Amino acid sequence: MPPYTLPFEKPIQELERRLQDLRAFSESQNIDVSLELSELEKKIAETRRNIYTRLTAWDKVQIARHTGRPYTLDYISECFTDFVELHGDRAFMDDRAIVGGFATLDTERVMVIGTQKGRDVRSNVERNFGMAYPEGYRKAMRLMRTAAKFRLPVLTFIDTAGAYPGVGGEERHIAEAIAVNLRDMSLLPVPVVVTVIGEGGSGGALGIGVGDRILILEHAYYSVISPEGCAAILWKDRAFANKAAEALKLTATDLLKAGLVDEIVPEPLGGAHTDLKAMAATLKQRLLGSLRELKLVPPDLLLERRYAKFRAFGVFEHEPSPPPDAAAQGQA
Amino acid sequence: MRLFGGKKYSTIKVRKKDLPAGLWVKCPGCAEIVYKHEIESGVGVCPKCRHHFQIGWQARLASLVEQGTFEEIDADLVSADPLDFKGQSTYVSKMQDARRKTGMRDAVVCGLAAIGPVRVAIGVMDFAFMGGSMGSVVGEKVTRLVERGTRDRLPVIVICSSGGARMYEGMLSLMQMAKTSAAVARHSRAGLPFITVLTHPTTAGVMASYASLGDVIIAEPGALIGFAGPRVIRETTREEVPPGFQRSDFVLKHGLVDMIVPRPELKPTLLRLLGYMCNLPAGQTPAPAPVEAQPDSYAGPGHVSS
């Protein structure tokens, strides 16, 4: 069990501390407290269930950012076999914030691509905190074209705070790199299954997020802007991030309700970081389910459906009479 | 008619407090005080330093399309409030303010028009409406415009100006990036021309979708063009941004845009490009004179801001 670091887990942390104290006491005094121990363990389980069934949007954002949370490479090693990593965008560099390569899921050969965070200072420097440069998106697109050439389905994993906002990225046109991916993924003639496994940070997430099925882990989030960024703009204070998180409707449940994702992948109680093996097993089954359905769809129909899926996103109303200005312009 | 060439510039040195409100505007390019009417009745270029002011959609259309040919489409689309968004102020009140202030219904106006002899589908974004932000309505209108272009085999031109996706509509706004780009993909697959004009500023979600996908990408002089704003970059990376960072000259030098075109040259430039991209018989495309000014009726209630 990883150490508790999230503020809303304090009650569990407190109970666990009491449990340890009681155990130590019973050992040192040689007194049987097994009844008390089991009561306390029951209480811990109950508290955890209570907390995890009543998480706020902001709580979920923090779980999605938990440093113990499984990352793309964890799922690649747990769910897949025979991963052959491929590197580089063939133009400028190998962006380590996006990993990808051939892999086998059960008996299915696929191309797997995902954003990759680091866990400590060194790996975070290597992975640039999971925030890709333009080269990351171009590498991803190159791998997708390779996949299409060999008729391999594409599975992408999204876990990024966003594309990296830096001078170099702007000089090499990060916006264009993302735009090209959105355009070309919409016409990629193989099944594409997208899974948001942690943070779905805006355009940087969407840059590998166009597909036939969009899955999201129970405590992952996907948002147009970070709660902090939204709070800074609309509340003039980043401290209101919890309110912004609520307002943005960024949780898996909100997104499913709005029809923006297809499926929520349940996490073990306490979050994916408490049980990687169980999480990976569930995810693997869900991915295989989507994959085996999509493999039966002919490429033309697949693309028609993919287009229709994204085409349907949008909520607006009709207001019949044009305002006077527009009417005047119409005659001009 | 050369409005600015023959006569004396209406620029005089005056203290700001002496100015009657609304009649004069200080040019951010040269700090001169310019008669606002001169900016509004023309194409919004400072007569002194050629600074390009932001102009409204009416003035923009008037400078580009043949008089009387613009036929608006999808004018009836208006935003809903799908998230029931409540921050310091609500989306509904923001929307009402923007509509009152601009007379527009959302940040883009789309339609069919003629530029010279060429029929085009054209969209004009207007920064005055909530910073040109893209929510469901902007995404839907741009998508329909591009689809119309594909269906009727028309070139599509989008004059871009946007701060990015509209956060009041959350993920629906983000998904407009994918939706519009997918429509552009199909238009492109049909072999049709797509031209984007990046005006000040074109950033974030719009830049990371259709704005970057033009077969030819034109920038206006001095426009801010990029993904992340300079402030975000400074705060995230603590990097100092170089002088002229993300401005038109910078993105031209770094290979993103094909050319920087001053506003009066935009229409003739579009015509020359369309000649090639629609493969019109050579030598038959009329080359109209640069557009400096249009009759006042075009300027309408158009707004000018720096």
XYZ file of C-alpha atoms in Angstrom:
638
model
C 0.000 0.000 0.000
C 1.563 3.320 -0.980
C 1.753 6.085 1.616
C -1.276 8.324 1.744
C -0.523 11.683 0.255
C -3.937 13.001 -0.693
C -5.631 15.358 1.757
C -8.992 13.607 1.636
C -7.348 10.328 2.659
C -6.454 11.735 6.112
C -9.200 9.802 7.958
C -7.888 6.518 6.495
C -4.357 7.489 7.375
C -5.445 8.203 10.950
C -7.186 4.842 11.299
C -4.200 2.995 9.852
C -1.974 4.695 12.408
C -4.241 3.523 15.211
C -4.204 0.017 13.788
C -0.419 -0.041 13.838
C -0.312 1.351 17.375
C -2.734 -1.329 18.520
C -0.698 -4.072 16.891
C 2.490 -2.793 18.477
C 0.769 -2.571 21.841
C -0.597 -6.096 21.606
C 2.816 -7.464 20.668
C 4.726 -5.638 23.363
C 2.207 -6.468 26.123
C 1.335 -9.889 24.743
C -2.395 -9.125 24.961
C -4.916 -10.535 22.498
C -6.656 -7.649 20.709
C -7.696 -9.574 17.599
C -11.312 -8.544 18.055
C -10.384 -4.852 18.237
C -8.028 -5.282 15.302
C -10.646 -6.782 13.048
C -13.133 -4.072 14.074
C -10.594 -1.441 13.152
C -9.797 -3.105 9.830
C -13.489 -3.229 9.027
C -13.759 0.426 9.887
C -10.828 1.280 7.607
C -12.412 -0.561 4.695
C -15.704 1.182 5.329
C -14.085 4.600 5.584
C -12.210 3.997 2.359
C -15.378 2.952 0.601
C -17.180 6.012 1.940
C -14.448 8.356 0.811
C -14.021 6.796 -2.597
C -17.701 6.754 -3.409
C -18.059 10.449 -2.557
C -15.052 11.957 -4.307
C -15.341 15.525 -5.523
C -14.058 16.535 -8.948
C -11.019 18.106 -7.317
C -10.314 14.912 -5.331
C -10.317 13.000 -8.595
C -7.931 15.450 -10.224
C -5.545 14.747 -7.360
C -5.909 10.976 -7.716
C -5.271 11.354 -11.444
C -2.036 13.160 -10.568
C -0.984 10.739 -7.795
C 2.713 10.012 -8.205
C 2.087 6.341 -7.451
C -0.483 6.052 -10.228
C 0.332 3.600 -13.030
C 1.733 5.300 -16.120
C 1.696 4.230 -19.766
C 4.808 2.048 -19.493
C 3.348 0.294 -16.435
C 0.311 -0.721 -18.457
C 2.485 -1.643 -21.410
C 4.446 -4.076 -19.256
C 1.402 -5.375 -17.358
C -1.182 -5.727 -20.157
C 0.996 -6.348 -23.206
C 3.714 -8.753 -24.258
C 6.565 -8.451 -26.742
C 6.744 -4.635 -26.721
C 9.157 -3.367 -29.371
C 9.742 0.305 -28.669
C 10.229 2.625 -31.644
C 11.885 6.003 -31.338
C 11.997 9.412 -32.934
C 10.067 11.678 -35.267
C 12.577 11.192 -38.131
C 13.121 14.947 -38.209
C 14.417 16.479 -35.016
C 14.521 14.234 -31.969
C 13.085 11.418 -29.909
C 10.606 12.970 -27.510
C 10.658 10.804 -24.396
C 7.361 12.266 -23.155
C 5.606 10.078 -25.704
C 6.472 6.396 -25.963
C 5.312 3.942 -28.560
C 5.936 0.759 -30.444
C 4.651 -2.618 -31.546
C 3.041 -4.686 -28.825
C 0.809 -7.711 -28.384
C -2.393 -7.635 -26.356
C -3.373 -11.204 -25.664
C -3.239 -12.473 -29.277
C -3.782 -9.111 -30.943
C -0.847 -7.369 -32.576
C -1.157 -3.603 -32.208
C 0.686 -0.286 -32.142
C 0.645 1.239 -28.678
C 1.373 4.921 -28.062
C 1.116 6.987 -24.894
C 2.294 9.991 -22.962
C 4.740 9.026 -20.238
C 5.431 10.832 -16.966
C 8.437 10.339 -14.732
C 8.318 9.331 -11.091
C 11.369 11.084 -9.706
C 13.491 14.078 -10.607
C 15.695 12.169 -13.018
C 12.949 10.416 -14.914
C 10.856 13.563 -14.930
C 13.690 15.416 -16.600
C 13.894 12.612 -19.153
C 10.112 12.565 -19.688
C 9.673 16.336 -19.360
C 6.952 15.663 -16.754
C 4.910 13.909 -19.433
C 4.525 17.107 -21.439
C 5.383 16.497 -25.070
C 7.160 18.736 -27.526
C 6.000 18.940 -31.160
C 8.295 15.990 -31.865
C 6.251 13.807 -29.528
C 3.109 14.382 -31.565
C 4.991 13.913 -34.836
C 6.538 10.695 -33.559
C 3.075 9.489 -32.527
C 1.701 10.276 -35.983
C 4.612 8.532 -37.661
C 3.927 5.402 -35.624
C 0.227 5.602 -36.474
C 1.018 5.783 -40.192
C 3.294 2.787 -39.769
C 0.466 0.977 -38.002
C -1.946 1.811 -40.830
C 0.528 0.527 -43.393
C 0.671 -2.850 -41.665
C -3.036 -2.928 -40.756
C -2.353 -2.846 -37.040
C -4.912 -1.271 -34.707
C -3.690 1.679 -32.639
C -4.119 1.946 -28.874
C -3.267 5.267 -27.261
C -2.886 6.091 -23.559
C -3.342 9.665 -22.427
C -1.736 10.933 -19.240
C -0.461 14.472 -19.554
C -0.978 17.847 -17.934
C -0.749 19.240 -21.459
C 1.606 19.867 -24.335
C 4.779 21.592 -23.180
C 4.494 25.377 -23.313
C 8.029 26.462 -24.143
C 9.999 28.629 -26.542
C 11.406 25.625 -28.432
C 7.985 24.057 -28.822
C 6.626 27.295 -30.258
C 9.584 27.651 -32.630
C 8.817 24.174 -33.954
C 5.058 24.730 -34.007
C 3.434 22.561 -31.394
C 0.011 23.835 -32.454
C 0.576 22.640 -36.008
C 1.820 19.255 -34.796
C -1.379 18.736 -32.787
C -3.612 20.027 -35.607
C -2.059 17.621 -38.098
C -2.663 14.718 -35.712
C -6.322 15.686 -35.312
C -6.706 15.851 -39.082
C -4.823 12.677 -39.930
C -6.117 10.537 -37.072
C -9.621 11.254 -38.375
C -8.689 9.394 -41.574
C -6.445 6.659 -40.157
C -7.848 3.476 -41.740
C -7.346 1.166 -38.747
C -9.199 0.889 -35.429
C -8.066 3.456 -32.848
C -8.879 2.986 -29.167
C -8.060 5.895 -26.869
C -7.777 5.526 -23.096
C -7.384 8.413 -20.670
C -5.463 6.754 -17.833
C -4.665 9.783 -15.682
C -4.602 13.420 -16.680
C -6.313 14.429 -19.903
C -4.813 17.893 -20.261
C -6.417 19.813 -23.086
C -4.965 19.941 -26.619
C -1.903 18.011 -25.497
C -4.192 15.098 -24.643
C -6.441 15.401 -27.666
C -3.317 15.357 -29.887
C -3.334 11.544 -29.543
C -7.025 11.339 -28.674
C -9.007 10.947 -31.891
C -10.357 7.429 -32.157
C -13.260 5.035 -32.560
C -13.661 4.327 -28.851
C -12.728 6.633 -26.009
C -12.221 4.951 -22.648
C -11.469 6.715 -19.400
C -10.348 5.308 -16.067
C -12.757 5.908 -13.204
C -10.646 8.546 -11.459
C -8.982 10.059 -14.517
C -10.040 13.458 -15.790
C -10.182 15.103 -19.203
C -10.503 18.858 -19.479
C -10.267 21.781 -21.870
C -8.064 23.617 -19.361
C -6.441 22.713 -16.047
C -8.594 23.568 -13.027
C -5.794 25.871 -11.850
C -5.655 27.658 -15.210
C -9.408 28.069 -15.266
C -9.418 29.368 -11.674
C -6.670 31.863 -12.505
C -8.718 33.254 -15.361
C -12.265 33.116 -14.020
C -11.677 33.486 -10.266
C -8.434 35.471 -10.596
C -6.935 33.033 -8.080
C -5.548 29.522 -8.567
C -6.723 28.639 -5.058
C -10.219 28.247 -6.506
C -9.094 25.230 -8.540
C -11.542 23.008 -6.635
C -14.461 25.181 -7.751
C -13.140 25.289 -11.313
C -12.772 21.487 -11.332
C -16.426 21.194 -10.371
C -17.575 23.729 -12.962
C -15.595 22.209 -15.838
C -17.421 18.838 -15.606
C -14.190 16.982 -16.171
C -14.749 13.703 -14.329
C -15.304 10.371 -16.046
C -18.940 10.292 -14.930
C -19.622 13.816 -16.213
C -17.990 13.011 -19.542
C -19.909 9.767 -19.969
C -23.157 11.580 -19.196
C -22.329 14.175 -21.862
C -21.533 11.423 -24.359
C -17.941 12.626 -24.723
C -16.450 9.272 -23.704
C -17.756 5.790 -24.474
C -16.820 3.802 -21.430
C -15.560 4.157 -17.866
C -12.983 1.585 -16.788
C -13.500 0.907 -13.065
C -10.532 1.250 -10.726
C -9.802 -0.803 -7.617
C -11.218 0.767 -4.469
C -8.744 3.427 -3.409
C -7.581 4.134 -6.960
C -5.443 2.494 -9.649
C -2.282 3.109 -7.628
C -3.417 0.754 -4.866
C -3.474 -2.311 -7.108
C -1.686 -2.128 -10.449
C -2.260 -5.804 -11.290
C -6.018 -5.639 -10.791
C -6.219 -2.360 -12.683
C -4.169 -3.701 -15.578
C -6.288 -6.857 -15.771
C -9.516 -4.849 -16.004
C -8.061 -2.476 -18.557
C -6.752 -5.339 -20.680
C -10.203 -6.936 -20.834
C -11.853 -3.655 -21.786
C -9.271 -2.924 -24.482
C -9.665 -6.403 -25.944
C -13.434 -5.981 -25.962
C -13.249 -2.744 -27.960
C -10.550 -4.035 -30.234
C -12.350 -7.237 -31.189
C -15.537 -5.319 -31.957
C -13.772 -2.725 -34.076
C -11.731 -5.276 -36.013
C -14.948 -6.551 -37.583
C -15.847 -3.143 -39.040
C -14.673 -2.528 -42.634
C -12.245 0.471 -42.859
C -14.657 2.707 -44.835
C -17.448 2.225 -42.349
C -14.998 2.661 -39.497
C -14.029 6.102 -40.813
C -17.647 7.077 -41.454
C -18.506 6.202 -37.878
C -15.432 7.954 -36.484
C -16.362 11.103 -38.364
C -19.975 10.904 -37.214
C -18.841 10.419 -33.640
C -16.782 13.624 -33.508
C -19.203 15.443 -35.793
C -21.913 15.015 -33.165
C -19.964 16.787 -30.384
C -21.509 20.169 -29.675
C -24.515 21.606 -27.900
C -26.233 24.656 -29.385
C -29.622 26.138 -30.057
C -31.438 27.670 -33.002
C -32.668 31.234 -32.781
C -34.659 31.910 -35.934
C -34.752 35.671 -36.548
C -31.327 37.066 -37.334
C -30.315 40.154 -35.350
C -30.747 43.493 -37.197
C -27.007 43.913 -37.868
C -26.708 40.608 -39.636
C -29.853 41.320 -41.640
C -28.378 44.621 -42.815
C -25.135 42.910 -43.746
C -26.987 40.259 -45.692
C -28.166 42.906 -48.105
C -24.813 44.619 -48.422
C -9.699 55.824 -54.271
C -6.634 56.302 -52.175
C -8.048 57.628 -48.985
C -4.818 58.014 -47.094
C -2.406 58.843 -49.858
C -3.489 62.251 -51.046
C -4.502 64.108 -47.965
C -2.879 65.089 -44.717
C -3.038 62.476 -41.992
C -5.513 63.240 -39.284
C -2.912 62.743 -36.644
C -2.100 65.458 -34.182
C -0.316 65.570 -30.884
C -2.898 65.885 -28.149
C -3.074 64.915 -24.523
C -5.345 62.003 -23.887
C -7.614 63.887 -21.464
C -8.373 66.453 -24.145
C -9.846 63.834 -26.438
C -13.577 63.585 -26.784
C -14.353 60.020 -25.841
C -14.754 57.638 -28.727
C -13.612 59.892 -31.545
C -9.915 59.239 -31.337
C -7.804 56.220 -30.770
C -4.166 55.910 -29.760
C -2.263 53.712 -32.173
C -0.395 51.022 -30.241
C 2.114 50.818 -33.081
C 3.361 54.418 -33.118
C 1.532 55.967 -30.146
C 0.040 58.591 -32.428
C -3.502 59.718 -31.824
C -5.516 58.744 -34.873
C -8.972 59.856 -35.903
C -11.057 56.767 -35.219
C -13.211 57.323 -38.287
C -10.153 56.923 -40.494
C -9.482 53.527 -39.038
C -13.088 52.385 -39.120
C -13.882 53.552 -42.630
C -10.756 51.997 -44.033
C -9.351 48.532 -43.481
C -8.124 49.315 -39.987
C -4.535 50.161 -40.759
C -2.790 53.098 -39.058
C -2.089 55.744 -41.707
C 1.128 56.635 -39.942
C 2.872 53.349 -39.100
C 0.733 50.721 -40.873
C -0.159 49.065 -37.572
C -3.012 46.645 -38.166
C -5.905 47.227 -35.782
C -8.321 44.407 -35.100
C -11.372 44.912 -37.247
C -14.893 43.603 -37.056
C -16.314 40.958 -39.351
C -18.291 43.431 -41.475
C -15.242 45.516 -42.314
C -13.283 42.347 -43.010
C -15.850 40.944 -45.378
C -16.215 44.297 -47.112
C -12.478 44.324 -47.770
C -12.476 40.843 -49.281
C -15.656 39.856 -51.074
C -17.528 41.413 -53.977
C -20.243 43.775 -52.871
C -23.645 42.137 -52.532
C -22.380 38.582 -52.935
C -22.139 37.543 -49.291
C -24.836 35.133 -48.293
C -24.663 34.191 -44.630
C -25.222 30.578 -43.627
C -26.083 29.074 -40.250
C -26.773 32.500 -38.762
C -29.348 30.974 -36.455
C -26.934 28.967 -34.316
C -26.537 30.252 -30.766
C -24.732 28.895 -27.739
C -26.473 26.907 -25.061
C -25.047 26.576 -21.564
C -24.448 22.823 -21.479
C -22.331 22.878 -18.320
C -24.609 25.304 -16.485
C -21.340 27.117 -15.884
C -21.070 29.249 -12.787
C -17.815 30.910 -11.908
C -17.393 34.474 -10.687
C -19.937 35.228 -13.394
C -22.096 32.858 -15.385
C -21.652 31.857 -19.005
C -25.135 33.130 -19.741
C -24.317 36.642 -18.519
C -20.976 36.642 -20.387
C -22.802 35.611 -23.515
C -25.433 38.304 -23.124
C -22.735 40.949 -22.660
C -20.878 39.777 -25.753
C -24.024 39.756 -27.865
C -25.021 43.212 -26.695
C -21.546 44.617 -27.205
C -20.979 43.207 -30.684
C -24.429 42.622 -32.171
C -23.089 39.190 -33.113
C -24.472 35.848 -31.986
C -21.132 34.127 -31.643
C -17.506 34.596 -32.592
C -17.654 33.561 -36.252
C -19.739 34.603 -39.247
C -19.847 32.184 -42.180
C -21.238 32.303 -45.651
C -20.800 31.997 -49.374
C -19.431 34.853 -51.450
C -17.479 35.770 -54.541
C -13.912 36.986 -54.507
C -13.378 38.310 -57.998
C -14.761 35.569 -60.237
C -14.241 32.819 -57.655
C -17.051 31.519 -55.507
C -15.802 30.693 -52.036
C -17.017 29.550 -48.655
C -15.688 32.063 -46.173
C -15.662 32.299 -42.388
C -14.637 35.384 -40.449
C -13.828 35.161 -36.766
C -14.226 38.256 -34.651
C -12.073 38.697 -31.570
C -14.523 41.185 -30.072
C -16.933 38.339 -29.307
C -15.507 36.657 -26.203
C -11.968 36.772 -27.531
C -12.927 34.802 -30.621
C -13.143 31.727 -28.423
C -14.328 28.443 -29.924
C -17.246 26.692 -28.293
C -19.873 24.464 -29.864
C -21.278 27.187 -32.121
C -17.953 28.291 -33.592
C -16.928 24.648 -34.055
C -20.248 23.740 -35.661
C -20.310 26.755 -37.978
C -16.743 26.222 -39.151
C -17.440 22.511 -39.653
C -20.588 23.239 -41.663
C -18.701 25.810 -43.722
C -15.995 23.300 -44.583
C -18.577 20.577 -45.286
C -20.440 22.999 -47.555
C -17.153 23.628 -49.336
C -16.651 19.887 -49.780
C -20.210 19.328 -50.985
C -20.248 22.243 -53.459
C -16.573 21.842 -54.358
C -15.672 25.335 -53.154
C -12.438 26.723 -51.795
C -12.719 27.511 -48.096
C -11.144 30.595 -46.529
C -11.152 31.238 -42.797
C -10.001 34.541 -41.335
C -8.855 33.474 -37.885
C -8.720 35.421 -34.668
C -9.054 33.594 -31.397
C -7.686 33.155 -27.914
C -8.524 29.442 -28.095
C -11.177 27.041 -26.890
C -14.033 28.488 -24.815
C -13.672 27.080 -21.327
C -17.307 27.771 -20.383
C -18.282 24.793 -22.523
C -15.560 22.540 -21.123
C -14.714 19.410 -23.096
C -17.308 20.194 -25.738
C -15.078 23.102 -26.752
C -11.966 20.939 -26.879
C -13.742 18.449 -29.106
C -14.507 21.199 -31.625
C -10.802 21.063 -32.466
C -11.127 17.437 -33.543
C -14.451 18.040 -35.282
C -13.265 20.968 -37.401
C -9.972 19.246 -38.247
C -11.805 16.122 -39.379
C -13.970 18.238 -41.684
C -10.827 19.883 -43.108
C -9.334 16.414 -43.681
C -12.277 15.464 -45.910
C -12.236 18.778 -47.756
C -8.534 18.287 -48.378
C -9.024 14.692 -49.499
C -11.426 16.028 -52.130
C -8.542 18.090 -53.547
C -10.055 21.437 -52.620
C -8.177 24.563 -51.513
C -8.187 25.635 -47.884
C -6.626 28.975 -46.999
C -6.286 30.341 -43.484
C -5.481 33.938 -42.627
C -4.045 34.367 -39.142
C -4.866 37.754 -37.683
C -3.991 39.162 -34.288
C -4.150 37.039 -32.209
C -4.565 33.419 -33.321
C -3.583 31.061 -30.536
C -4.263 27.880 -28.575
C -7.222 25.673 -29.577
C -7.966 27.376 -32.875
C -4.283 27.467 -33.783
C -3.985 23.784 -32.826
C -6.772 22.878 -35.228
C -8.038 24.356 -38.497
C -5.967 27.564 -38.391
C -2.780 25.489 -38.816
C -4.210 23.308 -41.578
C -4.368 25.700 -44.511
C -2.800 24.575 -47.794
C -1.580 28.131 -47.705
C -1.317 29.977 -44.396
C -1.194 33.770 -44.475
C -0.328 35.957 -41.491
C -1.235 39.600 -41.057
C 1.640 41.883 -40.041
C 2.356 41.955 -36.327
C -0.116 39.224 -35.382
C 0.502 37.076 -32.313
C 0.465 33.463 -33.496
C 1.139 30.435 -31.338
C -0.060 27.752 -28.987
C 0.705 28.889 -25.442
C 0.702 32.558 -24.538
C 4.001 34.218 -23.531
C 2.784 34.584 -19.918
C 2.048 30.859 -19.592
C 5.446 30.034 -21.058
C 7.209 32.375 -18.649
C 5.324 30.971 -15.661
C 5.737 27.306 -16.589
C 9.305 27.255 -17.810
C 10.809 30.439 -16.372
C 12.259 30.934 -19.852
C 12.548 34.477 -21.136
C 10.809 34.808 -24.459
C 12.920 36.348 -27.228
C 11.948 39.738 -28.708
C 9.265 39.472 -31.360
C 8.397 35.992 -30.087
C 5.298 34.458 -31.761
C 4.792 37.509 -33.953
C 4.234 37.156 -37.697
C 7.886 37.769 -38.596
C 8.935 35.119 -36.070
C 6.577 32.418 -37.343
C 7.485 33.211 -40.950
C 11.177 32.858 -40.116
C 10.479 29.575 -38.322
C 8.591 28.175 -41.283
C 4.988 28.068 -40.119
C 3.323 30.550 -42.441
C 3.747 30.993 -46.160
C 3.688 34.770 -46.210
C 2.899 37.933 -44.334
C 0.374 40.006 -46.242
C -0.603 43.578 -45.318
C -4.360 43.957 -45.173
C -4.783 46.083 -48.320
C -2.927 43.358 -50.280
C -4.949 40.480 -48.875
C -7.694 40.337 -51.485
C -5.364 40.477 -54.512
C -3.173 37.861 -52.843
C -6.115 35.536 -52.241
C -7.146 35.928 -55.866
C -3.698 35.056 -57.148
C -3.569 32.011 -54.884
C -7.049 30.869 -55.877
C -6.015 31.167 -59.518
C -3.410 28.480 -58.897
C -5.277 26.401 -56.363
C -8.475 26.256 -58.456
C -6.316 25.879 -61.553
C -8.081 28.706 -63.410
C -6.893 29.465 -66.956
C -3.669 31.449 -66.611
C -3.851 35.157 -67.286
C -7.598 35.335 -66.827
C -7.747 36.112 -63.144
C -8.348 39.825 -62.780
C -5.949 41.416 -60.324
C -7.858 44.085 -58.458
C -6.120 47.049 -56.890
C -5.197 46.927 -53.220
C -8.155 47.575 -50.971
C -7.682 50.698 -48.904
C -11.196 51.767 -48.104
C -14.788 50.895 -48.683
C -17.917 53.008 -48.601
C -18.948 53.963 -45.083
C -22.037 51.802 -45.227
C -19.806 48.778 -44.929
C -18.177 49.880 -41.745
C -21.466 49.743 -39.897
C -21.186 49.529 -36.162
C -17.817 47.824 -36.616
C -15.501 48.159 -33.718
C -11.855 48.924 -33.579
C -9.537 47.814 -30.881
C -5.829 47.496 -30.627
